[in-house]
Amino acid sequence: GEIREQGPARGVFENPQDAYTKALLQCRPRLDRRPVRLPVIEDFMDGGAHAMNLNERKRGIQASDPIILEVRNLGKDFYTREGIFGRRKFEAVKNVSFKLPKGKTLGLVGESGSGKTTVGLTLMRLHEASSGEALFEGRDILSMSAREFMDYKRRIQIIFQNPYASLNPRFIIGQILTEPMMIHGIGSSAQERVDLAFEMLAKVGLPEVSFYKYPHEFSGGQRQRIAIARCLTLKPDILICDESVSALDVSVQAQVLNLLQDLQDEFHLSYIFISHDLAVVKYMSDQVMVMNQGEIVEIADSDEIYRHPQQAYTQKLLSSIPKGWHHGA
């Protein structure tokens, strides 16, 4: 409840004096470096963050990396009424193709309406594809029957932008975590499912008492951790992160990004990381796919696409990043 610092905007951002202000500015990912872990507020207040930033996390795709998901010529059309009898077709996704290696992160970036979220929802079959294939370990999940897709649905999970909207407010967290396990046949008994729920709460950094609380009793960052824990209970191979940190303040965002990195390392998860935030995408991604008007504009290794963008649209996106985020405050 206290004012820590105030002054002209440029001065506060370029030359902050208070430790808390400095911490807020340093929590945000930067384009010129990729630390193994993002610093968080507590690191700076304790004076220990500078040592954390010395080690860089290596990112990139190797030709030998095994492919867990291959998308070929994915298309999604929507239709709107035009007049009494007419219909107008809108191509939200057009001939999108990419490969997702196991244990790696593919970042999807683009302006609002570029089609990046539609790609994620179509892969989850929350939208039915109009064309194309999505080969999960060689099998096309888009052409499977609903019964066949059930097991694959467990293995591909999605984390939405607003965790509160995806958590049933009438359920305690224990029910939210154990119900999907029961539906997918995970755990041989109710007690085993409860034990796994407690284990996943610990994995995402929440205390056991969280099991007995309701969603409204948690902060936004804590609710996102619960959403992540729910995904983990199903033992997925792929997580689609759809703007999953964009609603969080920078300090909480750093904590959740660090958590996602830790979980990827521990469980060898593959991520499709969808965001409009170019700095966050660079920090998280091994490879980046730029989309515009439903089409792929450019796809390349993360570092390469930020250092040497080939397409005018990618250059335009990168030039829109405030200069302070390129090299930090």
Tab-separated table of C-alpha atoms in Angstrom:
chain	number	residue	atom	x	y	z
A	1	GLY	CA	0.000	0.000	0.000
A	2	GLU	CA	3.023	2.322	-0.096
A	3	ILE	CA	4.426	4.452	-2.924
A	4	ARG	CA	7.931	3.145	-3.579
A	5	GLU	CA	8.947	5.542	-6.340
A	6	GLN	CA	7.513	8.270	-8.523
A	7	GLY	CA	8.792	10.667	-11.128
A	8	PRO	CA	8.808	11.340	-14.879
A	9	ALA	CA	7.970	8.136	-16.757
A	10	ARG	CA	11.210	8.080	-18.730
A	11	GLY	CA	13.310	8.590	-15.628
A	12	VAL	CA	11.576	5.834	-13.674
A	13	PHE	CA	11.964	3.350	-16.536
A	14	GLU	CA	15.515	4.230	-17.558
A	15	ASN	CA	17.051	4.994	-14.174
A	16	PRO	CA	14.955	3.499	-11.356
A	17	GLN	CA	16.207	4.228	-7.845
A	18	ASP	CA	14.146	1.906	-5.669
A	19	ALA	CA	15.018	-1.805	-5.417
A	20	TYR	CA	11.384	-2.808	-5.959
A	21	THR	CA	11.103	-0.714	-9.135
A	22	LYS	CA	14.334	-2.240	-10.437
A	23	ALA	CA	12.981	-5.699	-9.660
A	24	LEU	CA	9.736	-5.095	-11.572
A	25	LEU	CA	11.661	-3.968	-14.650
A	26	GLN	CA	14.132	-6.860	-14.524
A	27	CYS	CA	11.437	-9.549	-14.129
A	28	ARG	CA	10.389	-9.038	-17.721
A	29	PRO	CA	12.109	-11.170	-20.413
A	30	ARG	CA	14.560	-9.264	-22.605
A	31	LEU	CA	15.526	-9.792	-26.224
A	32	ASP	CA	19.279	-9.585	-25.658
A	33	ARG	CA	19.608	-12.455	-23.187
A	34	ARG	CA	17.874	-15.636	-22.043
A	35	PRO	CA	18.730	-16.531	-18.427
A	36	VAL	CA	18.189	-20.069	-17.192
A	37	ARG	CA	15.613	-18.585	-14.832
A	38	LEU	CA	13.919	-15.207	-14.895
A	39	PRO	CA	14.591	-13.148	-11.776
A	40	VAL	CA	11.574	-12.530	-9.556
A	41	ILE	CA	10.864	-9.775	-7.035
A	42	GLU	CA	12.204	-11.750	-4.080
A	43	ASP	CA	15.566	-12.258	-5.787
A	44	PHE	CA	16.187	-8.538	-6.083
A	45	MET	CA	14.920	-7.686	-2.642
A	46	ASP	CA	17.327	-10.308	-1.262
A	47	GLY	CA	20.177	-9.077	-3.458
A	48	GLY	CA	20.738	-12.397	-5.216
A	49	ALA	CA	19.455	-11.944	-8.754
A	50	HIS	CA	22.668	-10.878	-10.453
A	51	ALA	CA	24.251	-14.303	-10.013
A	52	MET	CA	21.186	-15.925	-11.562
A	53	ASN	CA	21.551	-14.054	-14.824
A	54	LEU	CA	25.084	-15.221	-15.616
A	55	ASN	CA	24.006	-18.543	-17.138
A	56	GLU	CA	22.123	-18.558	-20.437
A	57	ARG	CA	19.510	-21.113	-21.421
A	58	LYS	CA	20.294	-22.611	-24.810
A	59	ARG	CA	17.428	-22.856	-27.277
A	60	GLY	CA	17.079	-24.256	-30.773
A	61	ILE	CA	15.962	-27.202	-32.901
A	62	GLN	CA	18.276	-29.978	-34.076
A	63	ALA	CA	17.618	-32.115	-37.160
A	64	SER	CA	17.921	-35.211	-34.978
A	65	ASP	CA	15.180	-34.126	-32.537
A	66	PRO	CA	12.294	-36.658	-32.588
A	67	ILE	CA	9.012	-35.191	-33.843
A	68	ILE	CA	5.961	-35.689	-31.649
A	69	LEU	CA	3.475	-33.640	-33.726
A	70	GLU	CA	3.500	-32.829	-37.437
A	71	VAL	CA	0.844	-30.495	-38.817
A	72	ARG	CA	0.262	-30.547	-42.564
A	73	ASN	CA	-1.752	-27.972	-44.501
A	74	LEU	CA	-4.084	-27.187	-41.603
A	75	GLY	CA	-7.070	-25.083	-42.569
A	76	LYS	CA	-10.032	-23.710	-40.645
A	77	ASP	CA	-12.919	-21.848	-42.260
A	78	PHE	CA	-15.755	-20.016	-40.576
A	79	TYR	CA	-18.990	-18.989	-42.255
A	80	THR	CA	-21.105	-15.920	-41.595
A	81	ARG	CA	-24.567	-15.121	-42.918
A	82	GLU	CA	-24.773	-12.611	-45.743
A	83	GLY	CA	-28.288	-11.651	-46.705
A	84	ILE	CA	-31.196	-14.062	-46.400
A	85	PHE	CA	-29.712	-17.091	-48.148
A	86	GLY	CA	-26.049	-16.290	-48.629
A	87	ARG	CA	-23.037	-17.337	-46.590
A	88	ARG	CA	-19.613	-15.763	-46.549
A	89	LYS	CA	-16.506	-17.868	-45.946
A	90	PHE	CA	-13.727	-16.556	-43.723
A	91	GLU	CA	-10.433	-18.457	-43.831
A	92	ALA	CA	-9.073	-18.142	-40.287
A	93	VAL	CA	-6.216	-20.602	-40.891
A	94	LYS	CA	-4.753	-21.311	-44.344
A	95	ASN	CA	-2.437	-24.222	-45.159
A	96	VAL	CA	-0.439	-24.095	-41.931
A	97	SER	CA	2.324	-26.714	-41.639
A	98	PHE	CA	4.932	-27.230	-38.923
A	99	LYS	CA	6.713	-29.872	-36.850
A	100	LEU	CA	6.911	-29.918	-33.056
A	101	PRO	CA	9.900	-31.845	-31.649
A	102	LYS	CA	9.549	-33.700	-28.365
A	103	GLY	CA	10.609	-31.641	-25.365
A	104	LYS	CA	10.810	-28.402	-27.370
A	105	THR	CA	8.750	-25.216	-27.591
A	106	LEU	CA	7.226	-23.738	-30.741
A	107	GLY	CA	6.194	-20.116	-30.292
A	108	LEU	CA	3.266	-18.736	-32.307
A	109	VAL	CA	3.196	-14.965	-32.649
A	110	GLY	CA	1.124	-12.491	-34.585
A	111	GLU	CA	-1.352	-9.677	-34.191
A	112	SER	CA	-4.877	-10.226	-32.895
A	113	GLY	CA	-6.843	-12.068	-35.575
A	114	SER	CA	-3.735	-13.639	-37.112
A	115	GLY	CA	-5.081	-17.156	-36.555
A	116	LYS	CA	-2.638	-18.322	-33.892
A	117	THR	CA	-5.279	-19.143	-31.266
A	118	THR	CA	-7.450	-20.841	-33.882
A	119	VAL	CA	-4.525	-23.160	-34.664
A	120	GLY	CA	-4.370	-24.204	-31.005
A	121	LEU	CA	-8.121	-24.682	-30.643
A	122	THR	CA	-8.273	-26.686	-33.874
A	123	LEU	CA	-5.489	-29.009	-32.727
A	124	MET	CA	-7.514	-29.597	-29.541
A	125	ARG	CA	-10.569	-30.218	-31.739
A	126	LEU	CA	-12.439	-27.460	-29.953
A	127	HIS	CA	-12.848	-26.305	-33.563
A	128	GLU	CA	-13.203	-28.923	-36.278
A	129	ALA	CA	-10.542	-28.557	-38.960
A	130	SER	CA	-11.707	-27.716	-42.480
A	131	SER	CA	-8.665	-29.359	-44.052
A	132	GLY	CA	-5.268	-30.803	-43.297
A	133	GLU	CA	-3.726	-33.330	-40.941
A	134	ALA	CA	-2.172	-33.317	-37.471
A	135	LEU	CA	-0.004	-36.397	-37.042
A	136	PHE	CA	0.558	-37.242	-33.381
A	137	GLU	CA	3.199	-39.966	-33.314
A	138	GLY	CA	2.189	-40.753	-36.888
A	139	ARG	CA	-1.607	-40.863	-36.413
A	140	ASP	CA	-3.913	-38.138	-37.695
A	141	ILE	CA	-5.827	-36.883	-34.661
A	142	LEU	CA	-8.066	-34.652	-36.790
A	143	SER	CA	-9.689	-37.578	-38.612
A	144	MET	CA	-10.143	-39.810	-35.549
A	145	SER	CA	-13.559	-40.624	-34.135
A	146	ALA	CA	-14.432	-38.975	-30.828
A	147	ARG	CA	-13.836	-42.292	-29.052
A	148	GLU	CA	-10.396	-42.744	-30.631
A	149	PHE	CA	-9.446	-39.165	-29.815
A	150	MET	CA	-10.153	-39.518	-26.075
A	151	ASP	CA	-6.713	-40.898	-25.204
A	152	TYR	CA	-4.956	-38.375	-27.446
A	153	LYS	CA	-7.061	-35.592	-25.925
A	154	ARG	CA	-5.577	-36.508	-22.550
A	155	ARG	CA	-2.083	-36.234	-23.997
A	156	ILE	CA	-2.653	-32.784	-25.541
A	157	GLN	CA	-3.796	-30.225	-22.984
A	158	ILE	CA	-4.415	-26.491	-23.180
A	159	ILE	CA	-3.816	-23.662	-20.697
A	160	PHE	CA	-6.077	-20.687	-21.376
A	161	GLN	CA	-5.457	-16.993	-20.791
A	162	ASN	CA	-8.096	-16.630	-18.073
A	163	PRO	CA	-7.757	-19.459	-15.546
A	164	TYR	CA	-10.783	-18.320	-13.538
A	165	ALA	CA	-13.053	-18.886	-16.536
A	166	SER	CA	-11.701	-22.420	-16.972
A	167	LEU	CA	-12.099	-23.440	-13.298
A	168	ASN	CA	-15.576	-24.398	-12.055
A	169	PRO	CA	-16.296	-21.890	-9.251
A	170	ARG	CA	-18.594	-24.376	-7.471
A	171	PHE	CA	-15.882	-27.042	-7.130
A	172	ILE	CA	-13.075	-27.127	-4.618
A	173	ILE	CA	-9.632	-27.496	-6.189
A	174	GLY	CA	-9.514	-31.165	-5.227
A	175	GLN	CA	-12.588	-31.852	-7.374
A	176	ILE	CA	-11.187	-29.770	-10.229
A	177	LEU	CA	-8.014	-31.877	-10.233
A	178	THR	CA	-9.498	-35.335	-9.655
A	179	GLU	CA	-12.537	-35.217	-11.967
A	180	PRO	CA	-10.493	-35.206	-15.229
A	181	MET	CA	-8.439	-38.131	-13.914
A	182	MET	CA	-11.611	-40.104	-13.269
A	183	ILE	CA	-12.936	-39.335	-16.768
A	184	HIS	CA	-9.704	-40.484	-18.409
A	185	GLY	CA	-9.211	-43.526	-16.200
A	186	ILE	CA	-6.093	-42.300	-14.424
A	187	GLY	CA	-5.564	-43.867	-11.001
A	188	SER	CA	-6.906	-47.224	-9.851
A	189	SER	CA	-8.784	-45.716	-6.904
A	190	ALA	CA	-10.141	-42.429	-5.596
A	191	GLN	CA	-7.310	-42.287	-3.071
A	192	GLU	CA	-4.688	-42.690	-5.789
A	193	ARG	CA	-6.226	-39.767	-7.676
A	194	VAL	CA	-6.251	-37.642	-4.528
A	195	ASP	CA	-2.599	-38.489	-3.906
A	196	LEU	CA	-1.706	-37.499	-7.478
A	197	ALA	CA	-3.628	-34.229	-7.068
A	198	PHE	CA	-1.589	-33.391	-3.957
A	199	GLU	CA	1.601	-34.295	-5.824
A	200	MET	CA	0.769	-31.965	-8.718
A	201	LEU	CA	-0.157	-29.119	-6.368
A	202	ALA	CA	3.312	-29.468	-4.879
A	203	LYS	CA	4.860	-29.510	-8.369
A	204	VAL	CA	3.301	-26.127	-9.162
A	205	GLY	CA	4.298	-24.643	-5.809
A	206	LEU	CA	0.961	-24.638	-3.972
A	207	PRO	CA	0.414	-25.928	-0.409
A	208	GLU	CA	-1.724	-28.981	0.365
A	209	VAL	CA	-4.461	-26.824	1.911
A	210	SER	CA	-5.188	-25.543	-1.627
A	211	PHE	CA	-6.931	-28.879	-2.289
A	212	TYR	CA	-9.840	-27.823	-0.042
A	213	LYS	CA	-10.300	-24.263	-1.291
A	214	TYR	CA	-12.399	-22.710	-4.075
A	215	PRO	CA	-11.010	-20.849	-7.124
A	216	HIS	CA	-12.116	-17.421	-5.862
A	217	GLU	CA	-9.800	-17.797	-2.856
A	218	PHE	CA	-6.688	-17.604	-5.058
A	219	SER	CA	-4.849	-14.864	-6.940
A	220	GLY	CA	-4.612	-14.866	-10.732
A	221	GLY	CA	-1.135	-16.373	-10.689
A	222	GLN	CA	-2.194	-19.082	-8.243
A	223	ARG	CA	-5.227	-19.939	-10.385
A	224	GLN	CA	-2.957	-20.318	-13.393
A	225	ARG	CA	-0.820	-22.716	-11.346
A	226	ILE	CA	-3.973	-24.709	-10.568
A	227	ALA	CA	-4.839	-24.840	-14.283
A	228	ILE	CA	-1.324	-26.133	-14.977
A	229	ALA	CA	-1.649	-28.725	-12.190
A	230	ARG	CA	-4.922	-29.933	-13.711
A	231	CYS	CA	-3.169	-30.480	-17.030
A	232	LEU	CA	-0.324	-32.345	-15.330
A	233	THR	CA	-2.662	-34.798	-13.597
A	234	LEU	CA	-3.512	-36.198	-17.044
A	235	LYS	CA	0.158	-36.898	-17.823
A	236	PRO	CA	0.217	-34.968	-21.122
A	237	ASP	CA	2.916	-34.924	-23.782
A	238	ILE	CA	1.961	-31.549	-25.286
A	239	LEU	CA	0.753	-28.359	-23.618
A	240	ILE	CA	-0.804	-25.607	-25.715
A	241	CYS	CA	-0.249	-22.360	-23.796
A	242	ASP	CA	-2.728	-19.850	-25.227
A	243	GLU	CA	-1.765	-16.393	-23.918
A	244	SER	CA	-1.320	-18.191	-20.599
A	245	VAL	CA	0.710	-15.438	-18.897
A	246	SER	CA	-0.545	-12.324	-20.678
A	247	ALA	CA	-3.082	-11.464	-17.957
A	248	LEU	CA	-0.490	-11.653	-15.165
A	249	ASP	CA	1.644	-8.810	-13.835
A	250	VAL	CA	5.336	-9.014	-14.693
A	251	SER	CA	6.506	-10.435	-11.363
A	252	VAL	CA	3.912	-13.230	-11.334
A	253	GLN	CA	4.478	-13.784	-15.057
A	254	ALA	CA	8.155	-14.478	-14.392
A	255	GLN	CA	7.242	-17.027	-11.714
A	256	VAL	CA	4.857	-18.879	-14.037
A	257	LEU	CA	7.346	-18.855	-16.935
A	258	ASN	CA	10.005	-20.298	-14.624
A	259	LEU	CA	7.513	-22.959	-13.542
A	260	LEU	CA	6.744	-23.897	-17.162
A	261	GLN	CA	10.479	-24.209	-17.856
A	262	ASP	CA	10.963	-26.445	-14.806
A	263	LEU	CA	8.039	-28.683	-15.766
A	264	GLN	CA	9.279	-28.996	-19.340
A	265	ASP	CA	12.685	-30.069	-18.070
A	266	GLU	CA	11.234	-32.564	-15.581
A	267	PHE	CA	8.498	-34.137	-17.723
A	268	HIS	CA	10.042	-33.580	-21.183
A	269	LEU	CA	6.922	-31.721	-22.290
A	270	SER	CA	6.444	-30.160	-25.712
A	271	TYR	CA	4.873	-26.692	-25.765
A	272	ILE	CA	2.984	-24.724	-28.376
A	273	PHE	CA	3.336	-21.266	-26.858
A	274	ILE	CA	0.857	-18.761	-28.286
A	275	SER	CA	1.316	-15.089	-27.458
A	276	HIS	CA	1.341	-11.570	-28.835
A	277	ASP	CA	4.251	-10.749	-26.491
A	278	LEU	CA	7.406	-11.100	-28.576
A	279	ALA	CA	9.832	-10.898	-25.648
A	280	VAL	CA	8.058	-13.684	-23.759
A	281	VAL	CA	7.902	-15.854	-26.879
A	282	LYS	CA	11.621	-15.442	-27.519
A	283	TYR	CA	12.426	-16.395	-23.940
A	284	MET	CA	10.284	-19.545	-24.039
A	285	SER	CA	10.718	-20.808	-27.596
A	286	ASP	CA	13.183	-22.981	-29.479
A	287	GLN	CA	11.479	-22.117	-32.767
A	288	VAL	CA	9.103	-19.285	-33.648
A	289	MET	CA	6.304	-19.238	-36.215
A	290	VAL	CA	5.001	-15.821	-37.253
A	291	MET	CA	1.399	-15.697	-38.485
A	292	ASN	CA	-0.630	-13.046	-40.289
A	293	GLN	CA	-4.147	-13.306	-41.705
A	294	GLY	CA	-4.231	-17.055	-41.112
A	295	GLU	CA	-0.980	-17.851	-42.903
A	296	ILE	CA	2.598	-18.574	-41.870
A	297	VAL	CA	4.759	-15.573	-42.687
A	298	GLU	CA	8.030	-16.956	-41.367
A	299	ILE	CA	9.280	-19.855	-39.262
A	300	ALA	CA	12.819	-20.255	-37.903
A	301	ASP	CA	14.857	-20.899	-34.769
A	302	SER	CA	14.052	-18.367	-32.073
A	303	ASP	CA	17.404	-16.576	-32.002
A	304	GLU	CA	17.655	-16.473	-35.786
A	305	ILE	CA	14.230	-14.973	-36.352
A	306	TYR	CA	14.863	-12.187	-33.829
A	307	ARG	CA	18.361	-11.369	-35.076
A	308	HIS	CA	17.751	-11.728	-38.810
A	309	PRO	CA	14.026	-11.556	-39.677
A	310	GLN	CA	13.552	-12.252	-43.375
A	311	GLN	CA	10.020	-11.010	-43.983
A	312	ALA	CA	8.766	-7.427	-43.842
A	313	TYR	CA	5.874	-8.387	-41.548
A	314	THR	CA	8.239	-9.987	-39.017
A	315	GLN	CA	10.474	-6.914	-39.154
A	316	LYS	CA	7.416	-4.744	-38.522
A	317	LEU	CA	6.418	-6.803	-35.471
A	318	LEU	CA	9.911	-6.645	-34.006
A	319	SER	CA	10.180	-2.902	-34.604
A	320	SER	CA	7.015	-2.434	-32.517
A	321	ILE	CA	8.780	-3.620	-29.344
A	322	PRO	CA	9.631	-0.623	-27.104
A	323	LYS	CA	13.371	-0.001	-27.228
A	324	GLY	CA	13.706	-0.414	-23.460
A	325	TRP	CA	12.749	-4.091	-23.728
A	326	HIS	CA	15.603	-4.878	-26.117
A	327	HIS	CA	18.331	-4.223	-23.606
A	328	GLY	CA	16.558	-3.825	-20.316
A	329	ALA	CA	16.081	-0.726	-18.196
